[in-house]
Short mmCIF file of C-alpha atoms and ligand atoms in Angstrom, two decimals:
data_model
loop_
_atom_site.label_atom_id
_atom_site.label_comp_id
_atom_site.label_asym_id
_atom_site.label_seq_id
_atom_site.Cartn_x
_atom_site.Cartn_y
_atom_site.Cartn_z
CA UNK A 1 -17.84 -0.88 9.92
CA UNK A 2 -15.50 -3.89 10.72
CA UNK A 3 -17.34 -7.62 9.77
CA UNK A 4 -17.47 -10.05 12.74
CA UNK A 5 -15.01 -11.91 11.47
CA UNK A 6 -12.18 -8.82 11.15
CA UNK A 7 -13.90 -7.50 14.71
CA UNK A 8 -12.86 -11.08 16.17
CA UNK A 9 -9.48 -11.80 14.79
CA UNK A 10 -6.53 -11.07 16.62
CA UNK A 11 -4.19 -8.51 14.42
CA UNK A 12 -0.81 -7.17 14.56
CA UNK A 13 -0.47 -3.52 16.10
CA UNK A 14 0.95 -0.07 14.71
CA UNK A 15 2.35 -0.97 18.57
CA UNK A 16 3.77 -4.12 18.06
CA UNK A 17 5.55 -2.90 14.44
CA UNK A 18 6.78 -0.15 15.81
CA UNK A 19 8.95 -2.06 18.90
CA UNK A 20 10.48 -4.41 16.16
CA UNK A 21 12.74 -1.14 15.18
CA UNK A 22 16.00 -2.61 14.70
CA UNK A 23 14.65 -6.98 14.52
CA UNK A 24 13.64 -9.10 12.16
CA UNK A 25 12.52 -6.94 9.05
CA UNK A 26 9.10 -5.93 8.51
CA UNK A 27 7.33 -7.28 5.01
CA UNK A 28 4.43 -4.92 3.66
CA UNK A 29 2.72 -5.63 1.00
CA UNK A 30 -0.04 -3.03 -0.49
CA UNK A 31 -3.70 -4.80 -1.05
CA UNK A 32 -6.82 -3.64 -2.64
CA UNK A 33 -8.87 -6.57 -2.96
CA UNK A 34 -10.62 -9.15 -0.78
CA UNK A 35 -8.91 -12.44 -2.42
CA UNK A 36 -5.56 -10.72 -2.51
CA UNK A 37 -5.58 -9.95 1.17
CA UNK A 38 -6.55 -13.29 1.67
CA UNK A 39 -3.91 -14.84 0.16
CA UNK A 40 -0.92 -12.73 1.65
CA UNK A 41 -2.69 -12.14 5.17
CA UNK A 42 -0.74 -15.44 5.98
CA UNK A 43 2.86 -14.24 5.09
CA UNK A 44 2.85 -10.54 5.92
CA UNK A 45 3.21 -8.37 8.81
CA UNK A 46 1.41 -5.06 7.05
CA UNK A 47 -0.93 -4.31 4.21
CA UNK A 48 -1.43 -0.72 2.67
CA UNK A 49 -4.39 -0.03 0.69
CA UNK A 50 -2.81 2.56 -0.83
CA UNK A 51 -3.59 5.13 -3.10
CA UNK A 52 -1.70 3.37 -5.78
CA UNK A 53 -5.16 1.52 -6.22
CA UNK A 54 -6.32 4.51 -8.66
CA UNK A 55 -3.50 3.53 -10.95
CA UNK A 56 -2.59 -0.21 -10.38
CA UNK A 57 -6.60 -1.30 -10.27
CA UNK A 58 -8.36 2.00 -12.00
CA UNK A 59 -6.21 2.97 -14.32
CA UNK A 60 -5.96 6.36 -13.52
CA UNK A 61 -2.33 8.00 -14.39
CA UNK A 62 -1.27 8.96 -11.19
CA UNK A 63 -2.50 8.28 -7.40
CA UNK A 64 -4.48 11.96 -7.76
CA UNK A 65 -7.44 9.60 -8.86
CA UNK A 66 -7.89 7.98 -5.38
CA UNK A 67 -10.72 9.91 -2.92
CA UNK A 68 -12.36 8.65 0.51
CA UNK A 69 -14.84 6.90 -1.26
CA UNK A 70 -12.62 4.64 -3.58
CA UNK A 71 -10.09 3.65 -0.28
CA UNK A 72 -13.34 3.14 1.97
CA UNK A 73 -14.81 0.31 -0.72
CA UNK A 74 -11.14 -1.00 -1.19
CA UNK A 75 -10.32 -1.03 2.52
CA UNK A 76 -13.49 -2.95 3.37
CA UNK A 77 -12.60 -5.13 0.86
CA UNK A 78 -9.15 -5.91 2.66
CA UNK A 79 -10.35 -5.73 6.12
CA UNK A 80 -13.16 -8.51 5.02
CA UNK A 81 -9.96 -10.89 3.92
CA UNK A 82 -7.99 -10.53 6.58
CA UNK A 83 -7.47 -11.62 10.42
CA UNK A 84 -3.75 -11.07 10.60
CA UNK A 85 -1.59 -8.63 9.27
CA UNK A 86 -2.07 -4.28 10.72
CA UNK A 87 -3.75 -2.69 7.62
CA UNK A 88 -2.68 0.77 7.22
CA UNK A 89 -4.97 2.72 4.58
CA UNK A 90 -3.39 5.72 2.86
CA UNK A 91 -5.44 9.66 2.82
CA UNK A 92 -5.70 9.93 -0.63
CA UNK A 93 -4.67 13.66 -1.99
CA UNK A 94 -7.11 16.50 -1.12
CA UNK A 95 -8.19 14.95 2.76
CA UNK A 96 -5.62 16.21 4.89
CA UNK A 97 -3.66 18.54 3.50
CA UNK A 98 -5.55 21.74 4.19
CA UNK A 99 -5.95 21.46 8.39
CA UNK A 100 -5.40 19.29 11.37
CA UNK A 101 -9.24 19.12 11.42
CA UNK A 102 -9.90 18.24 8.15
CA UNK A 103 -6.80 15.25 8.01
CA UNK A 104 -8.40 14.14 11.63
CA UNK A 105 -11.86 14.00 10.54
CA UNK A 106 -11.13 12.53 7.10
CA UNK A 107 -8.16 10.25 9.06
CA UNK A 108 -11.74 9.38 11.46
CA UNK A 109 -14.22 8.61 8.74
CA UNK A 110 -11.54 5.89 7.05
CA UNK A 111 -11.15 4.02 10.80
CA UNK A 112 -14.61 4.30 11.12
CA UNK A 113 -16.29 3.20 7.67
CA UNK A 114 -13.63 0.51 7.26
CA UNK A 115 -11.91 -0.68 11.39
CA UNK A 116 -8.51 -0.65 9.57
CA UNK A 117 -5.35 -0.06 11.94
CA UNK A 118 -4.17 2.91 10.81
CA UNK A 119 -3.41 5.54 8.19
CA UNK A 120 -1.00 6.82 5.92
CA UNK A 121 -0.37 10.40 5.03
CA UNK A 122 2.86 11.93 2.94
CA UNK A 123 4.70 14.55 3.54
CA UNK A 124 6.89 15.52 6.36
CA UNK A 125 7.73 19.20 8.11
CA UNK A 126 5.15 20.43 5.81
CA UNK A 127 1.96 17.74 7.25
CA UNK A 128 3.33 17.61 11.07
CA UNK A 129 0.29 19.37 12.56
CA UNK A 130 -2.00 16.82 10.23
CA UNK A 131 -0.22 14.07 11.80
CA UNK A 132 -0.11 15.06 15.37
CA UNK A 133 -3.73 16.08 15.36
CA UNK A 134 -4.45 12.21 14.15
CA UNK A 135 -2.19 10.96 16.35
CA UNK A 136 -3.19 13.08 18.81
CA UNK A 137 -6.63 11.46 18.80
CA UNK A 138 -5.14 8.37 19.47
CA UNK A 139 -5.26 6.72 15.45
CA UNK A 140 -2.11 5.34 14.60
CA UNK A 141 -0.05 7.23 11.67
CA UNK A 142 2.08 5.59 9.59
CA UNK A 143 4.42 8.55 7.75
CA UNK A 144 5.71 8.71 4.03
CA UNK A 145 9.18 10.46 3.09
CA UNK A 146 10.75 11.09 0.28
CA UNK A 147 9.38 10.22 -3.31
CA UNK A 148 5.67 11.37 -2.80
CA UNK A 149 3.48 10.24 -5.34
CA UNK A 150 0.64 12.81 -4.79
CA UNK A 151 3.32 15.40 -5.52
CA UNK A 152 4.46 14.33 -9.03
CA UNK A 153 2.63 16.87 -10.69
CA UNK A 154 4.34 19.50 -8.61
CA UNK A 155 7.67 17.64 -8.59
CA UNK A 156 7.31 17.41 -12.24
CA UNK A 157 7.42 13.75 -12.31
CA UNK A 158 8.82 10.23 -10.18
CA UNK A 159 12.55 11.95 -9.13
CA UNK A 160 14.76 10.02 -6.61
CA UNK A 161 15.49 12.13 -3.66
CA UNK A 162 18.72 12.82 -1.91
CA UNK A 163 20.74 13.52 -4.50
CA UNK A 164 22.51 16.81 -3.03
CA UNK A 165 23.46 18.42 0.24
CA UNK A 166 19.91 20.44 0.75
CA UNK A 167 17.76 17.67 -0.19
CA UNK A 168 19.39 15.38 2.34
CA UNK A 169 18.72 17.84 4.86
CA UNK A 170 15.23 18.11 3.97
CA UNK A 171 15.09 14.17 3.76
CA UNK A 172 16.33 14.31 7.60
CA UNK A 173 14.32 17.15 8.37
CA UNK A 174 11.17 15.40 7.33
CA UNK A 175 12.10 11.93 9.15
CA UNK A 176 12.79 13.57 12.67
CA UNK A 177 9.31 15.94 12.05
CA UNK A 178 7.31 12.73 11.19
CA UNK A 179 8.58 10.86 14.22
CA UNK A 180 8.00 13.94 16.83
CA UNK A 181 4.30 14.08 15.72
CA UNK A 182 4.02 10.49 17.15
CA UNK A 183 3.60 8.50 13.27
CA UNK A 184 4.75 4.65 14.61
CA UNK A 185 6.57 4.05 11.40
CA UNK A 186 7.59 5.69 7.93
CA UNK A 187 7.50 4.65 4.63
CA UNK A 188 10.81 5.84 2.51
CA UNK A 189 10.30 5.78 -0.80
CA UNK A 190 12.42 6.56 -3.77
CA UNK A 191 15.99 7.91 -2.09
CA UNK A 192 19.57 7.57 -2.82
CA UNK A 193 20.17 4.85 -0.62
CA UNK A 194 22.96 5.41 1.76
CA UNK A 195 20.26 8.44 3.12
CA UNK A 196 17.93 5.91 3.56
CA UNK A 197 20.00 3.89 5.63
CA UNK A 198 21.24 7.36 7.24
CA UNK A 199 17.35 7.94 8.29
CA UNK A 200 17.33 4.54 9.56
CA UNK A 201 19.99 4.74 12.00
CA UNK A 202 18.94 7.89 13.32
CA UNK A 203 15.12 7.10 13.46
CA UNK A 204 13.36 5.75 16.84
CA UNK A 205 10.74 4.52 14.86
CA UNK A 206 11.09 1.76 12.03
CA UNK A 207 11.68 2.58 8.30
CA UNK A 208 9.74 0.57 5.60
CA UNK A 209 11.83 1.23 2.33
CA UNK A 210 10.46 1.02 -1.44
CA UNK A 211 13.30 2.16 -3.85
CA UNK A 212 15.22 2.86 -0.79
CA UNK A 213 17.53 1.01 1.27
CA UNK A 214 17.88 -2.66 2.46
CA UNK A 215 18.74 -1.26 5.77
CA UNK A 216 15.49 -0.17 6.30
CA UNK A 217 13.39 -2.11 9.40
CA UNK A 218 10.89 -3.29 6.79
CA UNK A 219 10.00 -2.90 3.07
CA UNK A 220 7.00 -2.75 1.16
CA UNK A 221 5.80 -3.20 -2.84
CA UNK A 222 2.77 -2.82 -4.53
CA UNK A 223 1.60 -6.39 -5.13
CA UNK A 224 0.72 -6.08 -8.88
CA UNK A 225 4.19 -4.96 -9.33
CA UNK A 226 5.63 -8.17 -6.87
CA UNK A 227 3.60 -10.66 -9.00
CA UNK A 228 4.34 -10.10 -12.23
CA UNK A 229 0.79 -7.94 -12.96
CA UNK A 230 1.79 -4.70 -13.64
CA UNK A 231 0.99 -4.24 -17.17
CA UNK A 232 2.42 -1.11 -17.85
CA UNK A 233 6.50 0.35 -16.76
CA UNK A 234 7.79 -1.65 -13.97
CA UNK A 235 9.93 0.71 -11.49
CA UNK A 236 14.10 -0.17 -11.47
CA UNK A 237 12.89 -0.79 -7.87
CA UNK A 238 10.80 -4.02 -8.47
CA UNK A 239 11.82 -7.31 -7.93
CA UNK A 240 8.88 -9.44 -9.73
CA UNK A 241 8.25 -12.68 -7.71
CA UNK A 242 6.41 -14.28 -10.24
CA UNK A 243 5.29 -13.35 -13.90
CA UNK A 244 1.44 -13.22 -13.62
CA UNK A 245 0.99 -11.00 -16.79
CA UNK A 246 2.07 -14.38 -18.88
CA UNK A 247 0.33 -16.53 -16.95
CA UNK A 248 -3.52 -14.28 -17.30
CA UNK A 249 -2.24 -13.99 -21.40
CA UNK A 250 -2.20 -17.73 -21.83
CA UNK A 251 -5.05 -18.60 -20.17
CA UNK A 252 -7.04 -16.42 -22.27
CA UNK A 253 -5.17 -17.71 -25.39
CA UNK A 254 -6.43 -21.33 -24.37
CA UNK A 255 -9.61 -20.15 -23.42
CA UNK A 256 -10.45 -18.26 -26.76
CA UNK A 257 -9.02 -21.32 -28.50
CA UNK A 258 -11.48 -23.87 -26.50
CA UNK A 259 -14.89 -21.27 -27.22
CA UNK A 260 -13.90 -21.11 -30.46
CA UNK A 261 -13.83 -24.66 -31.06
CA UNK A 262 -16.74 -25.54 -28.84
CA UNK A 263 -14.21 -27.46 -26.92
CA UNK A 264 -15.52 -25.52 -23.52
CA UNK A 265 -17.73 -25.84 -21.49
CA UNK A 266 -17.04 -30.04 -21.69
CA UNK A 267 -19.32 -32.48 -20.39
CA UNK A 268 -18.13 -32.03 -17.19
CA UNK A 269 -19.18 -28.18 -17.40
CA UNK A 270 -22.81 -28.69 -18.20
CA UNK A 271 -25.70 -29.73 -16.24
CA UNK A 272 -27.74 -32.88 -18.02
CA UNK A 273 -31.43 -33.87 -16.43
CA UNK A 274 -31.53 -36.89 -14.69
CA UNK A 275 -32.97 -40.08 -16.05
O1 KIV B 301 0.15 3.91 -2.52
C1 KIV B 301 1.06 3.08 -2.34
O2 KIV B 301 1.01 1.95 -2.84
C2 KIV B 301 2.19 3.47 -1.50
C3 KIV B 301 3.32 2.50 -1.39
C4 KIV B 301 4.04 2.40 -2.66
C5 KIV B 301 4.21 2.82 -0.27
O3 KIV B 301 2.17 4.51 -0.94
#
């Protein structure tokens, strides 16, 4: 359930997004925690807690390791640190793909157990009746083309889409079927870019690129990787904003120098009795 303080605040709509097709660009950012959100619900127009939590923040090796329960905890999390920005949560693999009724009801139980905005599903021609079920029901969809990171074990790993004749027509094919079944925008991830920017023009509905185009209406990172965190590959895609991964090293490098040589906690650390 939403806290007072999310039910109170005054958000940004899946609405309101999707009429700035075409304006100003659109900055997502993903979240999973409650002082992350907090600091970005300031600057951004959209968080995901996306399924990228099982890997960025559990370590699993692929976004296969995210279920209901692990985006429910994270999305309360992110709905507790924000008042702001429309926070989209993704379906993590295994809750929608089988029927309309199971991607609505599992699409219901993540509104419901967390008052986020809206969800995230991938897939296009192959997930329209999953999306316009949801959307049918009147919960906002947000869609997700192209690279789809549930489906690297079937893909055979992270490829870049687009490269030939058929798979742009599938790329289309999937961006028109996403925006008939009513999603409000579409993340396109990991494309050649000029069919990014193809989808773009044609779309009614505005594009949030990763690894895709800067023509897109909007574009989105995971944090970890925008801050410098990400401990393991960093994506060609990535443009690191700050280098937290040296920062967290020498601070424990001080800190282990300082225990070591009883040099923390300092008097100012410790509590004395009075008198
Ligand atoms: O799970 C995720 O973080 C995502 C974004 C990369 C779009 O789906």
């Amino acid at each position: 359930m939403a806290s007072d303080a999310t039910a109170a605040s005054s958000r940004i709509t899946p609405a309101e997004l999707s009429a700035r097709k075409g304006g100003t660009p659109i900055v997502c950012l993903t979240a999973y925690t409650y002082p992350v959100a907090r600091l970005l619900d300031p600057h951004v127009d959209l968080l995901l807690v996306g399924d990228s939590v099982a890997m960025v923040l559990h370590g699993h090796k692929t976004t296969l390791g995210a279920t209901m329960e692990m985006m429910i905890l994270h999305g309360q999390a992110v709905m507790r640190g924000t008042r702001r920005a429309c926070v989209v949560l993704d379906m993590p693999a295994g809750s929608y793909e089988s029927s309309p009724a199971v991607a609505l009801a599992s699409a219901q139980r993540l509104i419901d157990e967390t008052g986020c905005d809206a969800v995230k599903l991938e897939g296009g021609v192959d997930v329209v009746e999953q999306i316009a079920a949801i959307t049918g029901a009147g919960i906002a969809v947000m869609g997700h083309i192209g690279l789809q990171p549930q489906s690297v074990e079937k893909d055979g790993g992270y490829k870049i889409k687009g490269g030939t004749d058929a798979a742009i027509a599938t790329l289309l094919a999937d961006a028109k079927a996403v925006e008939r079944a009513g999603a409000f925008s579409m993340v396109i991830e990991g494309t050649m870019e000029p069919v990014a920017a193809e989808i773009t023009r044609r779309a009614t509905i505005p594009t949030i690129g990763i690894g895709a185009s800067a023509a897109c209406d909007g574009q989105i990172l995971v944090v970890d990787d925008a801050i410098g965190l990400t401990v393991d590959r960093v994506p060609k895609f990535v443009k690191e904003y700050a280098s937290l991964r040296d920062t967290v090293a020498k601070a424990a490098v001080h800190y282990a120098e300082d225990v070591r040589a009883r040099a923390f906690p300092g008097p100012e650390h410790i509590f004395q009795p009075k008198g």
